[in-house]
PDB file of C-alpha atoms in Angstrom:
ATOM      1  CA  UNK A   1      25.127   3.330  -6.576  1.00 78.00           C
ATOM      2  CA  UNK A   2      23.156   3.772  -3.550  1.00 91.00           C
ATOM      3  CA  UNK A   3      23.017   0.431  -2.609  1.00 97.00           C
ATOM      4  CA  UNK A   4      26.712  -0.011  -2.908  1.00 97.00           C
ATOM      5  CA  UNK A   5      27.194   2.534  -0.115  1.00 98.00           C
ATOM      6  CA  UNK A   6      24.690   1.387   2.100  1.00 98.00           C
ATOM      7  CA  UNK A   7      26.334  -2.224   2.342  1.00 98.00           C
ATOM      8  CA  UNK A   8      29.809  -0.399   2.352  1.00 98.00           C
ATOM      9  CA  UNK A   9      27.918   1.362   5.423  1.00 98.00           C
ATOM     10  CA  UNK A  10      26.929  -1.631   6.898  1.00 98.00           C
ATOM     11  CA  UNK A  11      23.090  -0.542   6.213  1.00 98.00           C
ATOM     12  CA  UNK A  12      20.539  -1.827   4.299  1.00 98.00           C
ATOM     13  CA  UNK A  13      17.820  -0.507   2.202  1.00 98.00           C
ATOM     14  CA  UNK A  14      14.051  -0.672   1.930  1.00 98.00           C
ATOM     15  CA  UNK A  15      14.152   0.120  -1.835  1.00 98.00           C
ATOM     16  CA  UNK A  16      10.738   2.255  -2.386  1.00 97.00           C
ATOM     17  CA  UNK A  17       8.782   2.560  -5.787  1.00 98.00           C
ATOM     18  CA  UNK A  18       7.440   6.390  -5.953  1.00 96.00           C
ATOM     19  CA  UNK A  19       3.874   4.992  -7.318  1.00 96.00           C
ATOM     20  CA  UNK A  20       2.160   7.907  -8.343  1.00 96.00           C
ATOM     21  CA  UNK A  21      -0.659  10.049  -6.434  1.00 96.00           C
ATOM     22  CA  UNK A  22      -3.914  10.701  -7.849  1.00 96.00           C
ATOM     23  CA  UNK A  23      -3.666  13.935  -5.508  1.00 95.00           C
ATOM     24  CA  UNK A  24      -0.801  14.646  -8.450  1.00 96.00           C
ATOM     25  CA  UNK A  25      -2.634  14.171 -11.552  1.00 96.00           C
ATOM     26  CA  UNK A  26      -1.866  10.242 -12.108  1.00 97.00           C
ATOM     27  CA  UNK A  27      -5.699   8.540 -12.926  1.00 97.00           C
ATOM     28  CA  UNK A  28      -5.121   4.712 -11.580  1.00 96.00           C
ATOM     29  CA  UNK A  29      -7.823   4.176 -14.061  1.00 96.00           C
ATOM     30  CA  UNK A  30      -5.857   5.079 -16.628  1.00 97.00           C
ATOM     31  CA  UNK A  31      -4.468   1.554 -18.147  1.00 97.00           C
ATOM     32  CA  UNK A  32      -1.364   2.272 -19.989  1.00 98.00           C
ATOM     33  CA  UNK A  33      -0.206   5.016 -17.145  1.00 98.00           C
ATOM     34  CA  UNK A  34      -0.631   2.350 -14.798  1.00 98.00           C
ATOM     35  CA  UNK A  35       1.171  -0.506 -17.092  1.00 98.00           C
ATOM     36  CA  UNK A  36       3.992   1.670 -17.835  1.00 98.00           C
ATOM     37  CA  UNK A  37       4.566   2.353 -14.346  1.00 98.00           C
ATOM     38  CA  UNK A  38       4.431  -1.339 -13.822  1.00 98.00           C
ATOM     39  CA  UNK A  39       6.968  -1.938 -16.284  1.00 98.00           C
ATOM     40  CA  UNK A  40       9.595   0.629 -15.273  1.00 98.00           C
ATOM     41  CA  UNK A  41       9.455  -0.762 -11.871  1.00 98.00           C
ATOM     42  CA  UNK A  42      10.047  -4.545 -13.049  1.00 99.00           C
ATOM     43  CA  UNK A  43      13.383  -3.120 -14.609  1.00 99.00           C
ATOM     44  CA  UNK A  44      14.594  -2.168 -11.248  1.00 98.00           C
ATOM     45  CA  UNK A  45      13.661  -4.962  -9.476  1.00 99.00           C
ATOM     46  CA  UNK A  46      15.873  -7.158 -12.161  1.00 99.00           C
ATOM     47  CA  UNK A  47      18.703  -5.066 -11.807  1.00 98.00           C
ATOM     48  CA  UNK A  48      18.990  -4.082  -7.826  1.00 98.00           C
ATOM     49  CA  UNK A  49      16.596  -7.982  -6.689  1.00 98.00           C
ATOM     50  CA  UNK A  50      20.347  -9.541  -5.285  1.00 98.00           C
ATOM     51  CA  UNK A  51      22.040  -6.844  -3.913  1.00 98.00           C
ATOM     52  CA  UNK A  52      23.348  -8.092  -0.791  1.00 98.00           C
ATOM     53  CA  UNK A  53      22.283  -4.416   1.142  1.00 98.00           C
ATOM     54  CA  UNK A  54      18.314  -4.715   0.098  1.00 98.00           C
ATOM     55  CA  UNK A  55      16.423  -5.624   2.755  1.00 98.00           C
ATOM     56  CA  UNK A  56      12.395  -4.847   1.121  1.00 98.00           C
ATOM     57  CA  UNK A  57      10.909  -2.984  -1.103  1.00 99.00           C
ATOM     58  CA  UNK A  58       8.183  -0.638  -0.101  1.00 99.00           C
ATOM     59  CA  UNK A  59       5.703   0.127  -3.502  1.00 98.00           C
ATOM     60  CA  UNK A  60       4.220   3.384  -2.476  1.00 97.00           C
ATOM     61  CA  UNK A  61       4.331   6.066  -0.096  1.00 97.00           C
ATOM     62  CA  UNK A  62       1.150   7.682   0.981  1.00 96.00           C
ATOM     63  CA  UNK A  63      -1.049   7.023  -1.698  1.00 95.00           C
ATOM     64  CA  UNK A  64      -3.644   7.490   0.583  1.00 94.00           C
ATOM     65  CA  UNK A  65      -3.946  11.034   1.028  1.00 92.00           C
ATOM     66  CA  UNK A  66      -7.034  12.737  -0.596  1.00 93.00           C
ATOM     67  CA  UNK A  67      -7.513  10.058  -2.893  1.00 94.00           C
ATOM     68  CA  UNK A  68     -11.183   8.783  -4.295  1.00 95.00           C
ATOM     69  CA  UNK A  69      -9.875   5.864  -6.649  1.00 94.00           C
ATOM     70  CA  UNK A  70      -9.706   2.768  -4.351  1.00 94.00           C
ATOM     71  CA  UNK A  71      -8.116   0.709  -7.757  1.00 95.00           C
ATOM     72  CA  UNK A  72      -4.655   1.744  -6.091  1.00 97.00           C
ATOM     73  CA  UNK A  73      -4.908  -0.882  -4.069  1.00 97.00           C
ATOM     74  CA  UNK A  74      -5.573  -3.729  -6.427  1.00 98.00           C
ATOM     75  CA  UNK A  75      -2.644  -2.121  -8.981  1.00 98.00           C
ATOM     76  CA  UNK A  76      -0.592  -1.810  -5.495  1.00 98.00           C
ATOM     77  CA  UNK A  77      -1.259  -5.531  -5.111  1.00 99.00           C
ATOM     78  CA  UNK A  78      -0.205  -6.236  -8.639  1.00 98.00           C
ATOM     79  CA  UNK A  79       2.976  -4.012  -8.406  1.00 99.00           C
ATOM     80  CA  UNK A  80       3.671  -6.439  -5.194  1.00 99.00           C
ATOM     81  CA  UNK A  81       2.856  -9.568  -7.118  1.00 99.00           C
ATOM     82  CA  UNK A  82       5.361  -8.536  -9.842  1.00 99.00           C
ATOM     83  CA  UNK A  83       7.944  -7.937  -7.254  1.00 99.00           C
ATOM     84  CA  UNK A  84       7.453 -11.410  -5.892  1.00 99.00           C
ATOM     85  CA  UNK A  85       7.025 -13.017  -9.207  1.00 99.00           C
ATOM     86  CA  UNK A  86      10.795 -11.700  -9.656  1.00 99.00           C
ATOM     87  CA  UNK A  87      12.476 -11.685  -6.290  1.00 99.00           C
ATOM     88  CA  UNK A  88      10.805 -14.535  -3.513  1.00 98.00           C
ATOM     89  CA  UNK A  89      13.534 -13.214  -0.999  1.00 98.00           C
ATOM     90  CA  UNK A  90      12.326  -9.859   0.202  1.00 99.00           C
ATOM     91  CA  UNK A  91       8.898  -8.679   1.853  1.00 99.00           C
ATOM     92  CA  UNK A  92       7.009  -5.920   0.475  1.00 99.00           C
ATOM     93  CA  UNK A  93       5.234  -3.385   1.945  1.00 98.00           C
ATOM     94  CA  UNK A  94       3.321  -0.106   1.139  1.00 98.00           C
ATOM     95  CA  UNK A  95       3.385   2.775   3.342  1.00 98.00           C
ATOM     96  CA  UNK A  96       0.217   4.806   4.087  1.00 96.00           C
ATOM     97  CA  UNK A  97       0.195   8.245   5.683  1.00 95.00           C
ATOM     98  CA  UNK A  98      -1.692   7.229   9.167  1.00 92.00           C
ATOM     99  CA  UNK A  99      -4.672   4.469   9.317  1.00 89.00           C
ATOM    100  CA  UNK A 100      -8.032   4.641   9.479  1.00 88.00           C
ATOM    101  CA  UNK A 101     -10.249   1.442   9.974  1.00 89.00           C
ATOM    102  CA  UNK A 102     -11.692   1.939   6.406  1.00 91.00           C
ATOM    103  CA  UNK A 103      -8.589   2.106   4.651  1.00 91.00           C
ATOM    104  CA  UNK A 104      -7.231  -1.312   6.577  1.00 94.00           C
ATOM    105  CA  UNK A 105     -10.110  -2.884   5.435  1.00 95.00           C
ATOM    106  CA  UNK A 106      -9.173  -1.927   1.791  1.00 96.00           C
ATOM    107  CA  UNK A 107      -5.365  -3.020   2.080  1.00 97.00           C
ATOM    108  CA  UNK A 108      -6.307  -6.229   3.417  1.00 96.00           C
ATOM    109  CA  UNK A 109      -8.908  -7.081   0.941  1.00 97.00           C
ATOM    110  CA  UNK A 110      -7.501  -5.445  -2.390  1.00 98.00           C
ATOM    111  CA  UNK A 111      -3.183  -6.089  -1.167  1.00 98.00           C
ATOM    112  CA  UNK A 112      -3.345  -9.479   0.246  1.00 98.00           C
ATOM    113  CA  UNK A 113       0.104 -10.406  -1.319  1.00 98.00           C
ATOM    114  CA  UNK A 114       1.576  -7.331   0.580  1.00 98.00           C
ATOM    115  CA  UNK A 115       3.897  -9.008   3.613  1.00 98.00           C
ATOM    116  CA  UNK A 116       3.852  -5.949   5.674  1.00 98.00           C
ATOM    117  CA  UNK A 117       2.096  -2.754   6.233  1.00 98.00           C
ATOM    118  CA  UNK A 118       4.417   0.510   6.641  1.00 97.00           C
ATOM    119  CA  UNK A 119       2.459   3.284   8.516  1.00 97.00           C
ATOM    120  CA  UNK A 120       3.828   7.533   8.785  1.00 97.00           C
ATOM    121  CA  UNK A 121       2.352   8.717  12.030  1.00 95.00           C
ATOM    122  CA  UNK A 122       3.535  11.093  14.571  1.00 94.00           C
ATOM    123  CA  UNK A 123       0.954  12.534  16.934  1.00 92.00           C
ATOM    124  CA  UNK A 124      -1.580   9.243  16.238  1.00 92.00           C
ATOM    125  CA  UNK A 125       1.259   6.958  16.683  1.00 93.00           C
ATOM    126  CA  UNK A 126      -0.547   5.368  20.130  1.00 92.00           C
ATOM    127  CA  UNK A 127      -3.931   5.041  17.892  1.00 91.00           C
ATOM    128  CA  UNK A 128      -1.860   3.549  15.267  1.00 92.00           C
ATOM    129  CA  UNK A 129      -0.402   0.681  17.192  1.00 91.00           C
ATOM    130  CA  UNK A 130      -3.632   0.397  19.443  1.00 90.00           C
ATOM    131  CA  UNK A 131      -5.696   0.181  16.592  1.00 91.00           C
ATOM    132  CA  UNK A 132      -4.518  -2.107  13.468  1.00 92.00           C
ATOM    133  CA  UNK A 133      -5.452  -5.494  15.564  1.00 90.00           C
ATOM    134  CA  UNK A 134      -8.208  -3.757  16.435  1.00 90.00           C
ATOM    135  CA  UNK A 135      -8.988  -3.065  12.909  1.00 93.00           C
ATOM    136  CA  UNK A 136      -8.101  -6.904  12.006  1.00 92.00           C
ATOM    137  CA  UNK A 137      -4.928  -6.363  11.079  1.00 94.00           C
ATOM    138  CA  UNK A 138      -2.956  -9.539  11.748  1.00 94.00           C
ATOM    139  CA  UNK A 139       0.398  -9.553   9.212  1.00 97.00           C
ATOM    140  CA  UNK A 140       3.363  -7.423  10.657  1.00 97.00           C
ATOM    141  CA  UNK A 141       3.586  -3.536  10.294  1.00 97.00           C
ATOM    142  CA  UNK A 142       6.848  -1.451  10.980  1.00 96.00           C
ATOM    143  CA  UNK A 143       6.581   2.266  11.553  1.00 96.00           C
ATOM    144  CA  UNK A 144       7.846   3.863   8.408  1.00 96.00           C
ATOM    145  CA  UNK A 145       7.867   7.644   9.931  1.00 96.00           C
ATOM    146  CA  UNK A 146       7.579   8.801  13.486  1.00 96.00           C
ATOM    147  CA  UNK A 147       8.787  11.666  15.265  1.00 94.00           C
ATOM    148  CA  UNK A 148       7.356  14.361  17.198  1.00 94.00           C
ATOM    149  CA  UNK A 149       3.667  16.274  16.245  1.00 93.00           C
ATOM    150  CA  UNK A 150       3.849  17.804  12.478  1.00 91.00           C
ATOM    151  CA  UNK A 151       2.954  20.961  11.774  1.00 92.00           C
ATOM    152  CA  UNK A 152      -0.748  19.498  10.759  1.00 91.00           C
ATOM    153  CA  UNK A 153      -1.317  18.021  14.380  1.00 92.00           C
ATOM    154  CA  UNK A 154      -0.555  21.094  16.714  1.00 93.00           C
ATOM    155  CA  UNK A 155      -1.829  24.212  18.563  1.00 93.00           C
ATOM    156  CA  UNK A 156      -2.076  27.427  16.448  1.00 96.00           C
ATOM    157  CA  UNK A 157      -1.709  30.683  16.881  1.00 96.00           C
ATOM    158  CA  UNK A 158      -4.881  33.202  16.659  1.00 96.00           C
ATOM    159  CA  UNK A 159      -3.650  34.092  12.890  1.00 97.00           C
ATOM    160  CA  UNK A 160      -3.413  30.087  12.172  1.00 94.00           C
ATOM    161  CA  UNK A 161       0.002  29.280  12.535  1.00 96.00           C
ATOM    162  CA  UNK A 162       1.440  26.184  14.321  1.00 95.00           C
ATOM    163  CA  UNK A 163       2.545  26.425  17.343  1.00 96.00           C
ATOM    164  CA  UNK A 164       6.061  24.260  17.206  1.00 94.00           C
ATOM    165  CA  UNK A 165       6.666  22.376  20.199  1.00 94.00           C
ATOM    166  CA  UNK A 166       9.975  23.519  22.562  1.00 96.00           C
ATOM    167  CA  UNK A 167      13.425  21.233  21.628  1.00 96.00           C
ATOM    168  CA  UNK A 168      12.563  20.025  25.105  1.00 98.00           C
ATOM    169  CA  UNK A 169       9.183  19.003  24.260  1.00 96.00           C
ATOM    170  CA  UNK A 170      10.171  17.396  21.147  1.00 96.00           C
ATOM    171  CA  UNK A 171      12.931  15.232  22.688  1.00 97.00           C
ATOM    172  CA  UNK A 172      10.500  13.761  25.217  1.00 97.00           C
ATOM    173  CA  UNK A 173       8.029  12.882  22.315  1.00 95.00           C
ATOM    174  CA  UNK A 174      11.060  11.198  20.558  1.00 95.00           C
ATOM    175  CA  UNK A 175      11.784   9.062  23.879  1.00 96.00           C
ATOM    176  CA  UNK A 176       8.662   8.179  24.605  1.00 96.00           C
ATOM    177  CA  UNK A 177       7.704   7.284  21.218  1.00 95.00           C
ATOM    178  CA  UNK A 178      10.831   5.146  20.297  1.00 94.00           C
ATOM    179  CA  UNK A 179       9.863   3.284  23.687  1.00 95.00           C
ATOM    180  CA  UNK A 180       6.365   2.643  22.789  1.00 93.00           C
ATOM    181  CA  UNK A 181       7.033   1.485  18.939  1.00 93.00           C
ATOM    182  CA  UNK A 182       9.826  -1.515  20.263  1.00 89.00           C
ATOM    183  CA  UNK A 183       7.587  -2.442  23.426  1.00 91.00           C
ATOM    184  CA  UNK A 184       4.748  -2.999  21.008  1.00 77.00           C
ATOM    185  CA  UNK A 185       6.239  -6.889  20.326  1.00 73.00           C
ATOM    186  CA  UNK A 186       3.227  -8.774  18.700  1.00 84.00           C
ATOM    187  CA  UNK A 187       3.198  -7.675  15.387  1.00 92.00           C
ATOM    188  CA  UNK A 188       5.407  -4.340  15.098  1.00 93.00           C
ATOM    189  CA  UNK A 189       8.239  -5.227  13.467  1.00 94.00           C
ATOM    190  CA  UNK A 190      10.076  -2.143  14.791  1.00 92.00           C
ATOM    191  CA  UNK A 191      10.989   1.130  12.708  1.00 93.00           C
ATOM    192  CA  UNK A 192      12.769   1.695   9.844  1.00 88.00           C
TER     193      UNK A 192
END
């Protein structure tokens, strides 16, 4: 088992529950979908809740993009609730593919029983950790991805194709970066 490595590794694990995208097909309106998702992540929590290498669980991983159903974030918060009703030891948090000050606003009032807020950025990572006080954010975050500009956030070319930065360029972003996620000591619970 995965976990079973990770302690023999000396790591641990933020265990994450794939909930599904609407950008995929799943409708968060849809009642049983939703339920039976529910359900099959219960059974995990039972089985993996005292492994000694589990650190949090994180339900969700970008959710957020090009989605119109804001219920994800009340079934996100009952997903979280189920995980705390079962395990009081570990924080969970969801992960959301950058910020925006709308989308804060809907964590905070439909996922109040989340502990944490995970947040992917690369490019906006600055705006991200200048922003979520700003935005009213006041529980802890950690940055869940970071690295240099994707593919999404750079020059192109005349024909449309991204303009990757140099290994040189990339290395400085990773410096830089690292330095500005751990001297952000307020809230930012660091990377992982």
């Amino acid at each position: 088992m995965y976990l079973d490595k990770a302690q023999e590794l000396g790591m641990t694990v933020c265990l994450g529950f794939w909930a599904q995208h609407e950008r995929h097909g799943f409708d968060w309106s849809n009642e049983v979908a939703v339920k039976l998702q529910l359900e099959s992540f219960a059974k995990v929590v039972d089985e993996v809740k005292d492994h000694p290498a589990l650190l949090m669980w994180a339900v969700g991983n970008e959710v957020d993009l090009f989605y119109s159903n804001f219920d994800v974030w009340k079934h996100i918060n009952d997903i979280a609730l189920m995980i705390k009703s079962k395990d009081p030891h570990h924080p969970v948090t969801t992960v959301t593919a950058g910020l925006d000050v709308a989308e804060v606003k809907l964590i905070q009032k439909y996922t109040p029983d989340l502990d944490l807020l995970g947040v992917n950025t690369y490019g906006g990572l600055d705006f991200a950790i200048e922003s979520l006080p700003y935005y009213g954010w006041d529980k802890p975050y950690i940055i869940t991805e970071w690295g240099p500009n994707g593919h999404w956030e750079s020059p192109t070319t005349d024909w449309g194709i991204p303009i990757e930065q140099t290994s040189t360029e990339k290395a400085k972003s990773y410096r830089e970066r690292y330095e500005m996620i751990f001297a952000e000591s307020t809230n930012c619970f660091g990377s992982y």
